[in-house]
XYZ file of N, CA and C in Angstrom:
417
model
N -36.374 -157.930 -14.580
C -35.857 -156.782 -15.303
C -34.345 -156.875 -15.479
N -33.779 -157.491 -14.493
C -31.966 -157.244 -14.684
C -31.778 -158.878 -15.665
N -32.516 -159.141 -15.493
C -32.450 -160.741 -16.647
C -32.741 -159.876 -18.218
N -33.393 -159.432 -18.292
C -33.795 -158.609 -19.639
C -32.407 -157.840 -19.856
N -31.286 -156.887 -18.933
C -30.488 -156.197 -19.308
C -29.280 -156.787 -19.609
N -28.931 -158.314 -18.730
C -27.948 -158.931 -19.075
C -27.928 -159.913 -20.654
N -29.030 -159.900 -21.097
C -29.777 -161.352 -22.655
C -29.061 -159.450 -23.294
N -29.516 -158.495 -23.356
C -29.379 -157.059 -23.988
C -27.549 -156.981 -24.457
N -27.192 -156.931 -23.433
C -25.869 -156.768 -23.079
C -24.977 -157.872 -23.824
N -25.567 -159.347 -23.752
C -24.698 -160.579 -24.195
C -24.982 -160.168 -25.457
N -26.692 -160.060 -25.955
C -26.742 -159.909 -27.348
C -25.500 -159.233 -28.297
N -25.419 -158.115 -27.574
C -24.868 -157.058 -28.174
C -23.355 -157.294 -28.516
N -23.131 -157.872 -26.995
C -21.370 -158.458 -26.953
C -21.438 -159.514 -28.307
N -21.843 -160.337 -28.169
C -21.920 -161.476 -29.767
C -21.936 -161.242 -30.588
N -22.919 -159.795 -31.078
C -22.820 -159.417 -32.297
C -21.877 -158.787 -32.978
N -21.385 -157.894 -31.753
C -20.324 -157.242 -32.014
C -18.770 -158.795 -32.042
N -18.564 -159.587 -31.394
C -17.547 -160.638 -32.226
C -18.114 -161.081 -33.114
N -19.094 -161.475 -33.500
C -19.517 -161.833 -35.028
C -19.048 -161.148 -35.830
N -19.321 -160.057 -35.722
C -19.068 -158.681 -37.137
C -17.689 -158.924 -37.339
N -16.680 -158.890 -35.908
C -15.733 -158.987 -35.684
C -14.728 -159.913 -36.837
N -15.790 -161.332 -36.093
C -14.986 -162.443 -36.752
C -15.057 -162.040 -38.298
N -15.897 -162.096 -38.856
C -16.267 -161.493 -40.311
C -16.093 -161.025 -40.891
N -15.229 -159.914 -40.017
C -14.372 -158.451 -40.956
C -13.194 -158.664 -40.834
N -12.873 -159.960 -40.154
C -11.364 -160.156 -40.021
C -11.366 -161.275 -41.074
N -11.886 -162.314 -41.076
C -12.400 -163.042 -42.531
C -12.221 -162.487 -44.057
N -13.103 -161.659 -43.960
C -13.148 -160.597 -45.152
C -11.614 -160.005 -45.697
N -11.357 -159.231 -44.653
C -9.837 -158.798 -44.302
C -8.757 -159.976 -44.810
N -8.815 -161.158 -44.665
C -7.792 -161.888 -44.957
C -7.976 -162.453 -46.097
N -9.620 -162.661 -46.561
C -9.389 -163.020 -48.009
C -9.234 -162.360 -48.893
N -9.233 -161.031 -48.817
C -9.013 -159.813 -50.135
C -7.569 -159.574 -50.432
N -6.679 -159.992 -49.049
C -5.226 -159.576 -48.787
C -4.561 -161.202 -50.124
N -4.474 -160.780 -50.921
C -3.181 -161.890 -51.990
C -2.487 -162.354 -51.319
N -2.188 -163.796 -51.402
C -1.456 -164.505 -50.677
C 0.222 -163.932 -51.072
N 0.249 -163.471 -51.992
C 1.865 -163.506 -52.481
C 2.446 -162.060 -51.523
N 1.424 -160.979 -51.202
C 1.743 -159.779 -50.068
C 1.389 -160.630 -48.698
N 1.091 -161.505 -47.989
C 1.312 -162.291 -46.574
C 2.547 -162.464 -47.120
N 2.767 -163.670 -47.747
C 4.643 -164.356 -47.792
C 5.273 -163.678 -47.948
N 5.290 -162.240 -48.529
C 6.529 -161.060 -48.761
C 6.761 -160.691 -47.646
N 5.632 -160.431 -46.976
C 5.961 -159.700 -45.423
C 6.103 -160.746 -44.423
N 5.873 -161.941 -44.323
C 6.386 -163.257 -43.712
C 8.033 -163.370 -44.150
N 8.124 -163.399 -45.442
C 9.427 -163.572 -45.756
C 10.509 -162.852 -44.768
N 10.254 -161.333 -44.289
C 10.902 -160.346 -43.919
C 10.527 -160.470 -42.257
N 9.704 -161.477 -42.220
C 9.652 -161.596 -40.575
C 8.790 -160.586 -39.499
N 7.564 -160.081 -40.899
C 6.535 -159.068 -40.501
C 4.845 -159.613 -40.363
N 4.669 -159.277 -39.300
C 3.063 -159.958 -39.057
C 2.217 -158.673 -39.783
N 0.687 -159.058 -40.206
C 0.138 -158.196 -40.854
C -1.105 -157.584 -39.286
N -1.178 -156.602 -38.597
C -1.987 -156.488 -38.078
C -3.886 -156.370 -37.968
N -4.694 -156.576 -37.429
C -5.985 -156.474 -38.130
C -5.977 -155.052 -38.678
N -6.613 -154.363 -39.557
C -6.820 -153.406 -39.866
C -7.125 -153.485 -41.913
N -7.713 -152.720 -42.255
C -8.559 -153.534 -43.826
C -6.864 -152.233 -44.272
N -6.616 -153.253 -45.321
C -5.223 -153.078 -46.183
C -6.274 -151.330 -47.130
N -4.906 -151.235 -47.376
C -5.487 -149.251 -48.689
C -5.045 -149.977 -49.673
N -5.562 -149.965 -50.721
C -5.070 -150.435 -52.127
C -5.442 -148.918 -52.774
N -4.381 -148.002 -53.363
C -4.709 -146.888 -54.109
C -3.839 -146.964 -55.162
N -3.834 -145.861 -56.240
C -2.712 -146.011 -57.003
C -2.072 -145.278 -56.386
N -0.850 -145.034 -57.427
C 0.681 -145.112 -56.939
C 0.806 -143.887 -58.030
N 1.190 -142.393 -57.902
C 1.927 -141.126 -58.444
C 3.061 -141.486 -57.814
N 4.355 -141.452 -59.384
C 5.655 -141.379 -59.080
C 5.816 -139.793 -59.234
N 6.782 -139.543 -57.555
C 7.011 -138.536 -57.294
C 7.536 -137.427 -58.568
N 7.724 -136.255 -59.099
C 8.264 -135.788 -60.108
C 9.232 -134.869 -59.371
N 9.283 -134.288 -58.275
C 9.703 -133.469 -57.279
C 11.104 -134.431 -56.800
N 12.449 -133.955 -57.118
C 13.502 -134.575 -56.642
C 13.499 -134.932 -55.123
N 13.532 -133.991 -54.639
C 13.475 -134.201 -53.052
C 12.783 -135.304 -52.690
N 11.649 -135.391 -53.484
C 10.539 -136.968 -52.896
C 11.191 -137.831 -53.766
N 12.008 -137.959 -54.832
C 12.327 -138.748 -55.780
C 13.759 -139.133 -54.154
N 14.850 -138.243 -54.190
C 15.184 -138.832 -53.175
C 14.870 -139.421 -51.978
N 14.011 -139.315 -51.507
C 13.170 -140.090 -50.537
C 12.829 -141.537 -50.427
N 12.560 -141.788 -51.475
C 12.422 -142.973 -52.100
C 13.486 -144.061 -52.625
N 14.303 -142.958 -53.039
C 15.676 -143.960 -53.417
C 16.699 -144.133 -52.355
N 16.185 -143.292 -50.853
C 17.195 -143.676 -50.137
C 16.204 -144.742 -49.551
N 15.220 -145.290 -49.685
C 14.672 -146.333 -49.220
C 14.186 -147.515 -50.316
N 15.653 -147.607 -51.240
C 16.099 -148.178 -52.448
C 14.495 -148.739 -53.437
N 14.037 -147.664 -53.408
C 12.757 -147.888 -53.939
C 12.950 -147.331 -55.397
N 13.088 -147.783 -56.508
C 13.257 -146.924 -57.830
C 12.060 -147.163 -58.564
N 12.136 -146.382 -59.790
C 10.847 -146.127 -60.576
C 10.906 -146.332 -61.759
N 11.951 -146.742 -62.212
C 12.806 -146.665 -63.852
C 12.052 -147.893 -64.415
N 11.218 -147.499 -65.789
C 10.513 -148.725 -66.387
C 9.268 -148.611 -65.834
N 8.580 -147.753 -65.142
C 7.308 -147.929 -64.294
C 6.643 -146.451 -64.525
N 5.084 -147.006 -65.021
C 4.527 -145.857 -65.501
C 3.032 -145.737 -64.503
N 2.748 -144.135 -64.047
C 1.785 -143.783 -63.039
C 1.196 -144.853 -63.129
N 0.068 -145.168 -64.172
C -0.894 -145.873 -64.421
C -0.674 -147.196 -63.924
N 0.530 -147.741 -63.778
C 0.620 -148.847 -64.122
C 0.692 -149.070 -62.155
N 1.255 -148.257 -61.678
C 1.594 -148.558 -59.970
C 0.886 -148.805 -59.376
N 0.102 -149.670 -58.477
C -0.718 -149.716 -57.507
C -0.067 -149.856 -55.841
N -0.414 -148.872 -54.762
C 0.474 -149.439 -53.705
C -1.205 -149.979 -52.822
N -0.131 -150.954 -52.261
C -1.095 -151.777 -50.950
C -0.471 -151.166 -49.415
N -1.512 -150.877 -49.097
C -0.895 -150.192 -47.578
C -1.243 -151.078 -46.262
N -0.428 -151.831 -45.625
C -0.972 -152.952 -44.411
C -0.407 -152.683 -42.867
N -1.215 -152.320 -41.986
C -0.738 -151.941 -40.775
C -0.100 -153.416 -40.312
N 1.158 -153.418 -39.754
C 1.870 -154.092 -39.033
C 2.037 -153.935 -37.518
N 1.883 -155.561 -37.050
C 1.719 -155.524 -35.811
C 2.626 -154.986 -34.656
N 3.962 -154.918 -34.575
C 5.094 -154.179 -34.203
C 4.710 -152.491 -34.658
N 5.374 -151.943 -33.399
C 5.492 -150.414 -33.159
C 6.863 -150.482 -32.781
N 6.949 -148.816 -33.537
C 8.643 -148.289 -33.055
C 7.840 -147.227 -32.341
N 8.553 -147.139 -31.106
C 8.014 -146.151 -29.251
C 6.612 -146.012 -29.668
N 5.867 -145.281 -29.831
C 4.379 -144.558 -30.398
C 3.981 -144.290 -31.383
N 4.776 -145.134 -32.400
C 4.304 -144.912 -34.102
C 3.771 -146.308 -34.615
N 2.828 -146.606 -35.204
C 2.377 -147.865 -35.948
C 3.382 -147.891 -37.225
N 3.770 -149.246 -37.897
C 4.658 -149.253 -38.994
C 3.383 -149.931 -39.927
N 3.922 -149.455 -40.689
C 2.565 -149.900 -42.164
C 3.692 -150.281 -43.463
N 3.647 -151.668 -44.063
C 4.193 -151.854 -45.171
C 3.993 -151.508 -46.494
N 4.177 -151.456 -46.942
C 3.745 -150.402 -48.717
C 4.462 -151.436 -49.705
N 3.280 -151.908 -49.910
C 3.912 -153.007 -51.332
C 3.273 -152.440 -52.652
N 4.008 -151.835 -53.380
C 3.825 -151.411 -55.165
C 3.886 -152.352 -55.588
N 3.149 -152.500 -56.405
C 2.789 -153.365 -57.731
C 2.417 -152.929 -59.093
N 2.864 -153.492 -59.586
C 2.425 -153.821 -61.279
C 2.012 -154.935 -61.924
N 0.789 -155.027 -62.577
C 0.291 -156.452 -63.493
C 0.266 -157.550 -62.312
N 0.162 -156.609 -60.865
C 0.018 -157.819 -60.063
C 0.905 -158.617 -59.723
N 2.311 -157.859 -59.641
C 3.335 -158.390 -59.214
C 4.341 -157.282 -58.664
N 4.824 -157.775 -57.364
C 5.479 -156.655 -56.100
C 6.902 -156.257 -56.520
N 7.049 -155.325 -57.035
C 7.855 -154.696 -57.696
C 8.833 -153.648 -57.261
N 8.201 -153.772 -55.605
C 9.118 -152.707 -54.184
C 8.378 -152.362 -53.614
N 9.273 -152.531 -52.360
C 8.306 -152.126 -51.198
C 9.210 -151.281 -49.664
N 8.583 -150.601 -49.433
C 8.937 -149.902 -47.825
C 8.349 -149.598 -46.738
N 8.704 -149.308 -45.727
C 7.637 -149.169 -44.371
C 7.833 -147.730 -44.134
N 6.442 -147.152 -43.788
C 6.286 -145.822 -43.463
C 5.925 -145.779 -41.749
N 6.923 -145.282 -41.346
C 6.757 -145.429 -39.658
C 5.125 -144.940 -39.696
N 4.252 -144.466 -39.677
C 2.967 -144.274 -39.450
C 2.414 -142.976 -40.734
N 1.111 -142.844 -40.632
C 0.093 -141.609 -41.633
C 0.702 -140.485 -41.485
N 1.151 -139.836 -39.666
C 1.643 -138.979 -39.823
C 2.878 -138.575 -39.987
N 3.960 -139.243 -40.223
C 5.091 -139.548 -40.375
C 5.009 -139.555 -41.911
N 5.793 -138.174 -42.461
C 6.356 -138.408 -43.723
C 7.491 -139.607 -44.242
N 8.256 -139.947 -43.179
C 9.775 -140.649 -43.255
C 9.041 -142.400 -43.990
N 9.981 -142.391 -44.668
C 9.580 -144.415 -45.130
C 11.604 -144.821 -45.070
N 11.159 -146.164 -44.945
C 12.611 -146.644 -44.774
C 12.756 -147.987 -45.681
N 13.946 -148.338 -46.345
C 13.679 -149.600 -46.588
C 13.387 -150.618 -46.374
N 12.547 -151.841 -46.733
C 11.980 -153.101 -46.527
C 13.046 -153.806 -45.592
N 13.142 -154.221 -44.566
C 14.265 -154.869 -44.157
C 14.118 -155.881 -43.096
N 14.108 -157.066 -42.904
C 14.209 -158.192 -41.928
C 13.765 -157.356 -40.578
N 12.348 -157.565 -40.075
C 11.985 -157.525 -38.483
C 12.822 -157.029 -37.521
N 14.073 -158.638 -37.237
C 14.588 -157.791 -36.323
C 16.233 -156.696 -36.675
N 16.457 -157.141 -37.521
C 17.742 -155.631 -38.341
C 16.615 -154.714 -38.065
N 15.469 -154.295 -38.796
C 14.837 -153.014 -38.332
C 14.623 -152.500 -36.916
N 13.951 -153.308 -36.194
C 14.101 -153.054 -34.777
C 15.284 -152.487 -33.724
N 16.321 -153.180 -34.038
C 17.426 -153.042 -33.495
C 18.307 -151.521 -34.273
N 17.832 -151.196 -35.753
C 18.526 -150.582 -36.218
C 17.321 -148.892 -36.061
N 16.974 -149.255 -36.651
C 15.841 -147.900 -36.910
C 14.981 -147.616 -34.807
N 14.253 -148.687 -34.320
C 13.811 -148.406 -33.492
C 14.368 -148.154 -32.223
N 15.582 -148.707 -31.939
C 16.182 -148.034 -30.763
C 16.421 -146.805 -30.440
């Protein structure tokens, strides 16, 4: 009987890294190679977690329009329709917040991007080299 609960138990453990391996597979081939090297470029690992691809509403509300431009993100030449943002959890944390990169696009090409300290965190900051951010924003 305890031979029957441990074959139960392994089963289960395997299947569950299978799925694992698979959804992390999946996960890396949907992600465009040209959003890895942007965030490589900047010295940012992509953490497991499946990327948000939604569109992109440019703010009309100044206050969010400033928001954005203090995280030198502009909009000039860029129409709703046309924005798509990619949302990718990053492996680095500032104290108890996950950082997630936000790459906009158009026609399939990255057109600006910023990190939103986490979902519940309204604040985004500009795109900026790993460790300048760390040292600057997370201390």
């Amino acid at each position: 009987m305890k031979k029957k609960g441990f074959v139960g138990i392994s089963m289960f453990f395997l299947s569950y890294v299978i799925i694992f391996i698979i959804l992390n597979a999946y996960s890396l081939a949907t992600t465009p190679e040209k959003h890895t090297e942007w965030l490589e470029e900047y010295g940012w690992k992509r953490d497991f977690y499946f990327s948000r691809k939604q569109a992109f509403t440019i703010p009309s509300h100044s206050e969010s329009l400033n928001t954005y431009q203090s995280a030198d993100v502009r909009f000039k030449g860029y129409e709703d329709n046309n924005l798509v943002q990619h949302v990718y959890r990053l492996k680095e944390k500032c104290g108890n917040r996950y950082l997630e990169a936000v790459l906009l696009t158009s026609d399939d090409k990255i057109v600006n991007s910023y990190i939103k300290m986490s979902q519940t965190d309204p604040g985004i900051v500009k795109m900026m080299y790993r460790p300048q951010f760390m040292d600057k924003i997370c201390k």
